Amino acid sequence: MDEGLVIGRDEGADIIIDDPAISRFHARIAHNQEGWHIIDLGSSNRTFVNGDPIQKSRLESGDNIGIGDCELQLIEEIPRATDEGSHTQVMRRLGSGPQSVEELRAAPVLATLHRVAPLFAGLHGNPARLEKGLQLLVEGLLADRGAVLLLDGEALLCRASHSRGSVQLRGFVLSQTIFHEVMQGRRAVLSEDTTEDSRFADRRSIVGEEIRSVLAAPIPIRDGIGGILYLDRLDGEQRPFKAEDLYGVSIAAGAIGAGLQTTEDLDGLHAEKETLVKTLIETHTIIGESAAIDKVRDFIRRAAPTDSTVLVRGETGTGKELVARAIHYQSGRRGAPFVAINCAAIPEALVESELFGHERGAFTGADKRKAGKFESADGGTVFLDEIGELPLESQGKLLRLLEERCFERVGGNASISVDLRVVAATQRDLSKEVSEGRFREDLFYRLNVLEVVVPPLRERPDDLSLLIDHFLDHFSKRVGGVRKRLSAKVSEMLLDHPWPGNVRQLRNVIESGVVLSLGEEIGIDDLSLNRQSKPDESPEKWQARSLQELEREHIERMLDHVGWNKKRAAELLGIERSTLYSRLRNHGIRPKERS
């Protein structure tokens, strides 16, 4: 034991642990005169003792050893017996003769159960396992015939049957005597010899007068008995079934019941999941009948069945995430996670940790391993909102993920493979960002496989009335009471408004009107709509200015208007607060110093 035991995932290690986070030869545990100690063998993800990384460390009883995702604990060594015979304690003296008759009989029953139980318990998605399990049960217990009969309403139907050797099985009909014994008594039935069993005095109740020994056990399900497991022998006079066979068949029937119940439960969950997916699609519907929205819907129908990366472009508040969700829930990945990430809302120093996860000890405060968003979305769809805000340093790792579908956690070397689809969104002109060096060109082309532009609300005025009615219905139901309606002046105002914050701004305005209005009608005073008068600009005063300048000026004026209350400013602008913070950084807008 002086050389110790090597722990790793290589087949040459003494203790093999199948964990990608563990090195091939990770650590060695050894014992010498000073006691137990552990040595890290230059592993990629290091070895930890009681949470601290080590190179070499002594071990005490109760110490926790962290290796990859596994945690081992050293417990006190069991004292060894000395060479002196006087210290040996006899716990049980075993005879040197053959085993008892009962043990010899039980052995094949237990061996048979070991083979059939996984088949019966794993019926979901593979009904052929019922036939295979019954075949092994009949042959293992040396029965001549066997059948699994399940209740379907009032009828008892044969779902699986098997005969051994030369015994013919032309259909199967269960004896009514056996049926009533099992169903009414709700217990297993054993008849070692039907010719001597008073329950079968009427030989016509046994199908075929040659049947001499019978086993039948109820198949339990949650609501009662779901059927009967039946076995018989034709030469029961020489080989009758015994009590150990009865116990074995009863356990097998229980395994069948568990498999049937699991199948029913999983089928129910699958149906429930499909219903929820349909509900999500219906509740996250894209409202509108304009040609521009029809074009977006047509894109979703064509893009959803594929796994291609999608880039959704559009102004803030147009519904880019709604498009991403529609793509996900109309795809084959709809039963897997949809993970939305706002790249603008994550502090730059934590972007890679949030997206890709980190290993324990990767940085200060990383006291345990954490899975990132991409890892959590395995099998599903990741929505990267505000992709233009992603730092250049993180864009390279995202590019590799898109190309190879694998990545490493921060502070780790193990490559993690994922199966997911990426949908990205931006309101920026990424081609301009590329030309100005703020966005990687290769990442832009990798994202821009399929592209869709969500139109702003001002370009789809025909949809405005539909959206207003939809939000009135939605928020009136949420608040309770009667459905609110708009006054004539409010309707006119909403239809004439330019809606710079698009659908999100409209939604917020309708919600505030429904909540704040005291009666059934929403008036002008109930709205949180910014009704500042337009500046009287004549054509002579107009100047050619960039959108960036106008955006900066508008944000500054809005902040001054609300006393630099950023939450209120974001609401009036119709954008998320994280988007406002991003604009403040981009424009270098800071509070004015008080004089």
Tab-separated table of C-alpha atoms in Angstrom, residues 148-494:
chain	number	residue	atom	x	y	z
A	148	VAL	CA	-49.792	-11.685	-18.962
A	149	LEU	CA	-53.469	-10.703	-18.962
A	150	LEU	CA	-54.462	-7.059	-18.525
A	151	LEU	CA	-57.828	-5.527	-17.783
A	152	ASP	CA	-59.295	-3.317	-20.495
A	153	GLY	CA	-62.559	-2.052	-19.048
A	154	GLU	CA	-64.527	-5.193	-18.146
A	155	ALA	CA	-62.492	-7.477	-20.433
A	156	LEU	CA	-59.322	-9.378	-19.528
A	157	LEU	CA	-57.072	-9.395	-22.595
A	158	CYS	CA	-53.956	-11.484	-23.176
A	159	ARG	CA	-51.093	-9.034	-23.881
A	160	ALA	CA	-48.231	-11.558	-23.872
A	161	SER	CA	-47.953	-15.360	-23.827
A	162	HIS	CA	-45.204	-17.959	-24.075
A	163	SER	CA	-44.951	-21.755	-24.062
A	164	ARG	CA	-41.771	-23.693	-23.394
A	165	GLY	CA	-40.433	-26.574	-25.398
A	166	SER	CA	-42.940	-28.677	-27.314
A	167	VAL	CA	-45.980	-27.361	-25.457
A	168	GLN	CA	-48.382	-25.788	-27.932
A	169	LEU	CA	-50.185	-22.546	-27.084
A	170	ARG	CA	-53.122	-21.913	-29.400
A	171	GLY	CA	-54.665	-18.818	-27.874
A	172	PHE	CA	-55.148	-18.434	-24.146
A	173	VAL	CA	-58.270	-18.369	-22.004
A	174	LEU	CA	-57.932	-18.042	-18.244
A	175	SER	CA	-59.921	-20.272	-15.930
A	176	GLN	CA	-62.804	-18.372	-14.316
A	177	THR	CA	-61.965	-20.087	-11.025
A	178	ILE	CA	-58.449	-18.661	-11.077
A	179	PHE	CA	-59.737	-15.256	-12.200
A	180	HIS	CA	-62.164	-14.984	-9.257
A	181	GLU	CA	-59.589	-16.331	-6.775
A	182	VAL	CA	-57.068	-13.644	-7.745
A	183	MET	CA	-59.400	-10.684	-8.325
A	184	GLN	CA	-61.688	-11.201	-5.340
A	185	GLY	CA	-59.014	-12.376	-2.918
A	186	ARG	CA	-56.546	-9.764	-4.259
A	187	ARG	CA	-53.681	-12.142	-3.645
A	188	ALA	CA	-51.502	-14.646	-5.475
A	189	VAL	CA	-52.767	-18.207	-5.958
A	190	LEU	CA	-50.677	-21.399	-5.818
A	191	SER	CA	-52.028	-24.864	-6.544
A	192	GLU	CA	-49.347	-27.537	-6.332
A	193	ASP	CA	-51.711	-30.187	-7.681
A	194	THR	CA	-55.061	-29.164	-9.105
A	195	THR	CA	-56.362	-32.760	-8.859
A	196	GLU	CA	-56.110	-32.576	-5.075
A	197	ASP	CA	-57.183	-28.907	-4.736
A	198	SER	CA	-60.814	-28.460	-3.662
A	199	ARG	CA	-60.927	-25.080	-5.423
A	200	PHE	CA	-60.670	-26.944	-8.714
A	201	ALA	CA	-63.081	-29.757	-7.970
A	202	ASP	CA	-64.868	-28.841	-11.200
A	203	ARG	CA	-62.135	-29.879	-13.647
A	204	ARG	CA	-63.839	-27.962	-16.418
A	205	SER	CA	-62.687	-24.745	-14.763
A	206	ILE	CA	-59.134	-25.568	-15.776
A	207	VAL	CA	-58.430	-25.162	-19.467
A	208	GLY	CA	-57.130	-28.549	-20.576
A	209	GLU	CA	-57.318	-31.409	-18.101
A	210	GLU	CA	-53.553	-31.919	-18.340
A	211	ILE	CA	-52.772	-28.827	-16.187
A	212	ARG	CA	-51.558	-30.050	-12.804
A	213	SER	CA	-49.822	-27.083	-11.112
A	214	VAL	CA	-50.801	-23.400	-11.325
A	215	LEU	CA	-49.405	-20.001	-10.270
A	216	ALA	CA	-51.346	-16.734	-10.665
A	217	ALA	CA	-50.544	-13.330	-9.154
A	218	PRO	CA	-52.369	-9.983	-9.345
A	219	ILE	CA	-50.593	-7.178	-11.195
A	220	PRO	CA	-50.879	-4.152	-8.867
A	221	ILE	CA	-51.369	-0.634	-10.182
A	222	ARG	CA	-52.122	2.613	-8.379
A	223	ASP	CA	-55.902	2.253	-8.505
A	224	GLY	CA	-56.102	-1.469	-7.739
A	225	ILE	CA	-55.424	-4.561	-9.833
A	226	GLY	CA	-54.513	-4.123	-13.466
A	227	GLY	CA	-54.317	-7.742	-14.518
A	228	ILE	CA	-52.962	-11.221	-13.779
A	229	LEU	CA	-49.595	-12.926	-14.305
A	230	TYR	CA	-50.221	-16.645	-14.920
A	231	LEU	CA	-47.896	-19.714	-15.113
A	232	ASP	CA	-48.689	-23.435	-15.186
A	233	ARG	CA	-47.064	-26.882	-15.453
A	234	LEU	CA	-48.543	-29.882	-17.177
A	235	ASP	CA	-46.519	-32.446	-15.210
A	236	GLY	CA	-47.143	-30.881	-11.837
A	237	GLU	CA	-47.364	-34.279	-10.152
A	238	GLN	CA	-43.628	-34.735	-10.643
A	239	ARG	CA	-42.639	-31.022	-10.542
A	240	PRO	CA	-45.166	-28.991	-8.565
A	241	PHE	CA	-44.737	-25.240	-8.011
A	242	LYS	CA	-43.610	-24.393	-4.455
A	243	ALA	CA	-43.783	-21.358	-2.160
A	244	GLU	CA	-40.541	-19.867	-3.520
A	245	ASP	CA	-42.057	-19.906	-7.025
A	246	LEU	CA	-45.141	-18.116	-5.681
A	247	TYR	CA	-43.013	-15.371	-4.128
A	248	GLY	CA	-41.018	-15.016	-7.344
A	249	VAL	CA	-44.142	-14.664	-9.510
A	250	SER	CA	-45.641	-12.157	-7.052
A	251	ILE	CA	-42.500	-9.992	-7.265
A	252	ALA	CA	-42.485	-10.259	-11.062
A	253	ALA	CA	-46.142	-9.181	-11.158
A	254	GLY	CA	-45.242	-6.173	-9.013
A	255	ALA	CA	-42.487	-5.228	-11.463
A	256	ILE	CA	-44.968	-5.463	-14.359
A	257	GLY	CA	-47.379	-3.227	-12.453
A	258	ALA	CA	-44.624	-0.684	-11.803
A	259	GLY	CA	-43.673	-0.716	-15.494
A	260	LEU	CA	-47.292	-0.244	-16.604
A	261	GLN	CA	-47.856	2.560	-14.105
A	262	THR	CA	-44.632	4.322	-15.149
A	263	THR	CA	-45.687	4.039	-18.792
A	264	GLU	CA	-49.072	5.563	-17.993
A	265	ASP	CA	-47.485	8.362	-15.961
A	266	LEU	CA	-44.903	9.206	-18.634
A	267	ASP	CA	-47.532	9.154	-21.376
A	268	GLY	CA	-49.625	11.510	-19.252
A	269	LEU	CA	-46.666	13.831	-18.699
A	270	HIS	CA	-45.902	13.818	-22.419
A	271	ALA	CA	-49.510	14.730	-23.243
A	272	GLU	CA	-49.445	17.435	-20.563
A	273	LYS	CA	-46.200	18.819	-21.978
A	274	GLU	CA	-47.695	18.979	-25.473
A	275	THR	CA	-50.736	20.795	-24.054
A	276	LEU	CA	-48.496	23.296	-22.257
A	277	VAL	CA	-46.481	23.884	-25.414
A	278	LYS	CA	-49.690	24.583	-27.355
A	279	THR	CA	-50.805	26.943	-24.584
A	280	LEU	CA	-47.483	28.780	-24.701
A	281	ILE	CA	-47.750	29.158	-28.459
A	282	GLU	CA	-51.279	30.487	-28.110
A	283	THR	CA	-50.474	32.895	-25.244
A	284	HIS	CA	-47.295	34.176	-26.921
A	285	THR	CA	-48.968	34.738	-30.253
A	286	ILE	CA	-47.794	37.476	-32.584
A	287	ILE	CA	-50.670	39.948	-32.947
A	288	GLY	CA	-51.282	41.593	-36.302
A	289	GLU	CA	-52.698	41.164	-39.787
A	290	SER	CA	-50.426	43.515	-41.730
A	291	ALA	CA	-48.303	42.323	-44.635
A	292	ALA	CA	-45.138	43.049	-42.619
A	293	ILE	CA	-46.217	40.757	-39.756
A	294	ASP	CA	-47.385	38.055	-42.189
A	295	LYS	CA	-43.880	38.100	-43.625
A	296	VAL	CA	-42.418	37.532	-40.140
A	297	ARG	CA	-44.850	34.647	-39.506
A	298	ASP	CA	-43.911	33.053	-42.815
A	299	PHE	CA	-40.227	33.272	-41.862
A	300	ILE	CA	-40.927	31.576	-38.510
A	301	ARG	CA	-42.813	28.720	-40.210
A	302	ARG	CA	-39.914	28.068	-42.566
A	303	ALA	CA	-37.060	28.579	-40.091
A	304	ALA	CA	-38.464	26.776	-37.030
A	305	PRO	CA	-38.071	23.145	-38.275
A	306	THR	CA	-34.347	23.691	-38.960
A	307	ASP	CA	-31.434	23.994	-36.532
A	308	SER	CA	-29.872	26.970	-38.331
A	309	THR	CA	-28.746	29.996	-36.335
A	310	VAL	CA	-31.142	32.948	-36.584
A	311	LEU	CA	-30.449	36.675	-36.289
A	312	VAL	CA	-33.504	38.782	-35.361
A	313	ARG	CA	-33.135	42.501	-36.055
A	314	GLY	CA	-35.435	45.280	-34.995
A	315	GLU	CA	-35.840	48.360	-32.847
A	316	THR	CA	-36.293	48.104	-29.115
A	317	GLY	CA	-39.723	46.902	-28.054
A	318	THR	CA	-40.713	45.400	-31.416
A	319	GLY	CA	-41.040	41.850	-30.054
A	320	LYS	CA	-37.736	40.191	-31.005
A	321	GLU	CA	-37.911	37.772	-28.059
A	322	LEU	CA	-41.469	36.866	-29.055
A	323	VAL	CA	-40.165	35.859	-32.486
A	324	ALA	CA	-37.379	33.807	-30.874
A	325	ARG	CA	-39.876	31.991	-28.634
A	326	ALA	CA	-42.144	31.286	-31.600
A	327	ILE	CA	-39.212	29.726	-33.471
A	328	HIS	CA	-38.404	27.553	-30.447
A	329	TYR	CA	-41.950	26.406	-29.682
A	330	GLN	CA	-42.656	25.559	-33.316
A	331	SER	CA	-39.450	23.513	-33.611
A	332	GLY	CA	-38.569	19.976	-32.605
A	333	ARG	CA	-36.842	21.408	-29.522
A	334	ARG	CA	-40.081	22.754	-28.010
A	335	GLY	CA	-39.996	20.233	-25.139
A	336	ALA	CA	-36.481	21.343	-24.082
A	337	PRO	CA	-35.423	24.567	-22.316
A	338	PHE	CA	-35.695	28.039	-23.846
A	339	VAL	CA	-33.026	30.149	-22.132
A	340	ALA	CA	-33.115	33.917	-22.713
A	341	ILE	CA	-29.996	35.979	-21.989
A	342	ASN	CA	-29.795	39.780	-22.145
A	343	CYS	CA	-26.136	40.409	-22.986
A	344	ALA	CA	-26.485	44.095	-22.053
A	345	ALA	CA	-27.633	43.260	-18.532
A	346	ILE	CA	-24.587	41.163	-17.566
A	347	PRO	CA	-21.571	42.978	-16.077
A	348	GLU	CA	-18.630	42.670	-18.475
A	349	ALA	CA	-16.464	40.869	-15.894
A	350	LEU	CA	-19.095	38.131	-15.445
A	351	VAL	CA	-20.166	37.569	-19.051
A	352	GLU	CA	-18.105	34.408	-19.666
A	353	SER	CA	-18.985	32.938	-16.277
A	354	GLU	CA	-22.709	33.474	-16.907
A	355	LEU	CA	-22.620	32.082	-20.431
A	356	PHE	CA	-20.110	29.231	-20.105
A	357	GLY	CA	-20.029	28.537	-16.345
A	358	HIS	CA	-16.967	28.284	-14.131
A	359	GLU	CA	-14.977	25.758	-12.137
A	360	ARG	CA	-14.463	25.942	-8.413
A	361	GLY	CA	-11.536	28.225	-7.636
A	362	ALA	CA	-11.605	29.873	-11.094
A	363	PHE	CA	-11.701	33.321	-9.477
A	364	THR	CA	-12.299	34.951	-6.115
A	365	GLY	CA	-15.710	33.929	-4.841
A	366	ALA	CA	-16.019	30.857	-7.090
A	367	ASP	CA	-16.433	28.462	-4.162
A	368	LYS	CA	-18.199	25.818	-6.232
A	369	ARG	CA	-18.647	24.723	-9.812
A	370	LYS	CA	-21.428	26.495	-11.714
A	371	ALA	CA	-23.052	25.478	-14.985
A	372	GLY	CA	-23.462	28.296	-17.496
A	373	LYS	CA	-26.512	29.254	-19.553
A	374	PHE	CA	-25.386	27.253	-22.584
A	375	GLU	CA	-24.950	24.121	-20.493
A	376	SER	CA	-28.392	24.625	-18.915
A	377	ALA	CA	-29.980	24.938	-22.360
A	378	ASP	CA	-28.616	21.623	-23.677
A	379	GLY	CA	-31.168	20.172	-26.084
A	380	GLY	CA	-33.067	23.444	-26.394
A	381	THR	CA	-32.654	27.009	-27.635
A	382	VAL	CA	-30.549	29.913	-26.356
A	383	PHE	CA	-31.795	33.437	-27.107
A	384	LEU	CA	-29.000	36.021	-27.004
A	385	ASP	CA	-30.695	39.405	-26.803
A	386	GLU	CA	-28.636	42.540	-27.441
A	387	ILE	CA	-25.855	40.440	-28.998
A	388	GLY	CA	-24.137	43.642	-30.104
A	389	GLU	CA	-23.328	44.374	-26.443
A	390	LEU	CA	-21.228	41.199	-26.055
A	391	PRO	CA	-17.589	42.100	-25.234
A	392	LEU	CA	-15.009	41.310	-27.924
A	393	GLU	CA	-13.175	38.982	-25.530
A	394	SER	CA	-16.255	36.763	-25.233
A	395	GLN	CA	-17.123	36.803	-28.928
A	396	GLY	CA	-14.329	34.334	-29.741
A	397	LYS	CA	-15.680	31.691	-27.347
A	398	LEU	CA	-19.180	32.182	-28.748
A	399	LEU	CA	-17.832	31.699	-32.286
A	400	ARG	CA	-16.259	28.377	-31.282
A	401	LEU	CA	-19.516	27.282	-29.650
A	402	LEU	CA	-21.427	28.012	-32.857
A	403	GLU	CA	-18.884	26.179	-35.019
A	404	GLU	CA	-18.054	23.146	-32.846
A	405	ARG	CA	-20.938	23.039	-30.327
A	406	CYS	CA	-18.465	22.716	-27.440
A	407	PHE	CA	-16.781	25.017	-24.902
A	408	GLU	CA	-14.829	25.035	-21.627
A	409	ARG	CA	-15.952	26.490	-18.332
A	410	VAL	CA	-13.964	29.433	-16.987
A	411	GLY	CA	-10.971	27.994	-15.148
A	412	GLY	CA	-11.398	24.522	-16.675
A	413	ASN	CA	-9.827	22.500	-19.474
A	414	ALA	CA	-12.483	19.825	-19.983
A	415	SER	CA	-14.379	20.306	-23.247
A	416	ILE	CA	-18.159	20.205	-22.796
A	417	SER	CA	-20.357	19.336	-25.773
A	418	VAL	CA	-23.884	20.714	-26.085
A	419	ASP	CA	-26.738	20.260	-28.518
A	420	LEU	CA	-28.564	23.552	-28.859
A	421	ARG	CA	-29.815	26.195	-31.256
A	422	VAL	CA	-28.815	29.845	-31.022
A	423	VAL	CA	-31.164	32.718	-31.846
A	424	ALA	CA	-29.581	36.162	-31.492
A	425	ALA	CA	-31.208	39.599	-31.568
A	426	THR	CA	-29.968	43.125	-31.924
A	427	GLN	CA	-31.189	46.646	-32.628
A	428	ARG	CA	-27.749	47.706	-33.772
A	429	ASP	CA	-26.397	47.709	-37.314
A	430	LEU	CA	-23.914	44.869	-36.840
A	431	SER	CA	-22.281	45.413	-40.247
A	432	LYS	CA	-21.427	48.945	-39.116
A	433	GLU	CA	-20.198	47.585	-35.770
A	434	VAL	CA	-17.927	45.210	-37.722
A	435	SER	CA	-16.495	48.017	-39.884
A	436	GLU	CA	-15.785	50.069	-36.739
A	437	GLY	CA	-14.038	47.139	-35.024
A	438	ARG	CA	-16.587	46.602	-32.247
A	439	PHE	CA	-17.890	43.242	-33.501
A	440	ARG	CA	-16.066	40.271	-34.996
A	441	GLU	CA	-16.704	39.834	-38.703
A	442	ASP	CA	-16.484	36.024	-38.564
A	443	LEU	CA	-19.028	35.920	-35.704
A	444	PHE	CA	-21.362	38.246	-37.620
A	445	TYR	CA	-21.447	35.909	-40.624
A	446	ARG	CA	-21.855	32.867	-38.361
A	447	LEU	CA	-24.867	34.477	-36.661
A	448	ASN	CA	-26.402	35.854	-39.833
A	449	VAL	CA	-27.363	32.475	-41.366
A	450	LEU	CA	-31.090	33.215	-41.304
A	451	GLU	CA	-32.144	36.829	-40.771
A	452	VAL	CA	-35.528	38.378	-40.053
A	453	VAL	CA	-36.381	42.033	-39.423
A	454	VAL	CA	-39.257	42.767	-37.029
A	455	PRO	CA	-40.974	45.954	-38.248
A	456	PRO	CA	-41.501	48.909	-35.884
A	457	LEU	CA	-45.052	49.753	-34.856
A	458	ARG	CA	-45.111	52.936	-36.956
A	459	GLU	CA	-44.706	50.783	-40.089
A	460	ARG	CA	-47.708	48.619	-39.245
A	461	PRO	CA	-50.429	51.136	-38.238
A	462	ASP	CA	-53.183	48.720	-39.278
A	463	ASP	CA	-52.149	46.444	-36.389
A	464	LEU	CA	-52.396	49.144	-33.719
A	465	SER	CA	-56.132	48.666	-33.012
A	466	LEU	CA	-55.688	44.867	-32.750
A	467	LEU	CA	-52.827	45.286	-30.286
A	468	ILE	CA	-54.789	47.788	-28.178
A	469	ASP	CA	-57.771	45.402	-27.972
A	470	HIS	CA	-55.474	42.500	-27.107
A	471	PHE	CA	-53.781	44.352	-24.236
A	472	LEU	CA	-57.113	45.680	-22.938
A	473	ASP	CA	-58.446	42.102	-22.776
A	474	HIS	CA	-55.252	40.776	-21.200
A	475	PHE	CA	-54.856	43.360	-18.430
A	476	SER	CA	-58.584	43.616	-17.681
A	477	LYS	CA	-58.620	39.861	-16.973
A	478	ARG	CA	-55.522	40.158	-14.823
A	479	VAL	CA	-56.936	43.012	-12.751
A	480	GLY	CA	-60.401	41.451	-12.580
A	481	GLY	CA	-63.788	43.029	-13.040
A	482	VAL	CA	-65.250	44.329	-16.285
A	483	ARG	CA	-63.262	44.880	-19.455
A	484	LYS	CA	-61.993	48.442	-19.651
A	485	ARG	CA	-62.590	50.577	-22.741
A	486	LEU	CA	-60.888	53.691	-24.114
A	487	SER	CA	-62.466	57.126	-24.351
A	488	ALA	CA	-62.719	58.622	-27.826
A	489	LYS	CA	-59.923	61.125	-27.096
A	490	VAL	CA	-57.615	58.386	-25.774
A	491	SER	CA	-58.266	56.223	-28.849
A	492	GLU	CA	-57.431	59.130	-31.131
A	493	MET	CA	-54.297	59.933	-29.143
A	494	LEU	CA	-53.035	56.339	-29.197
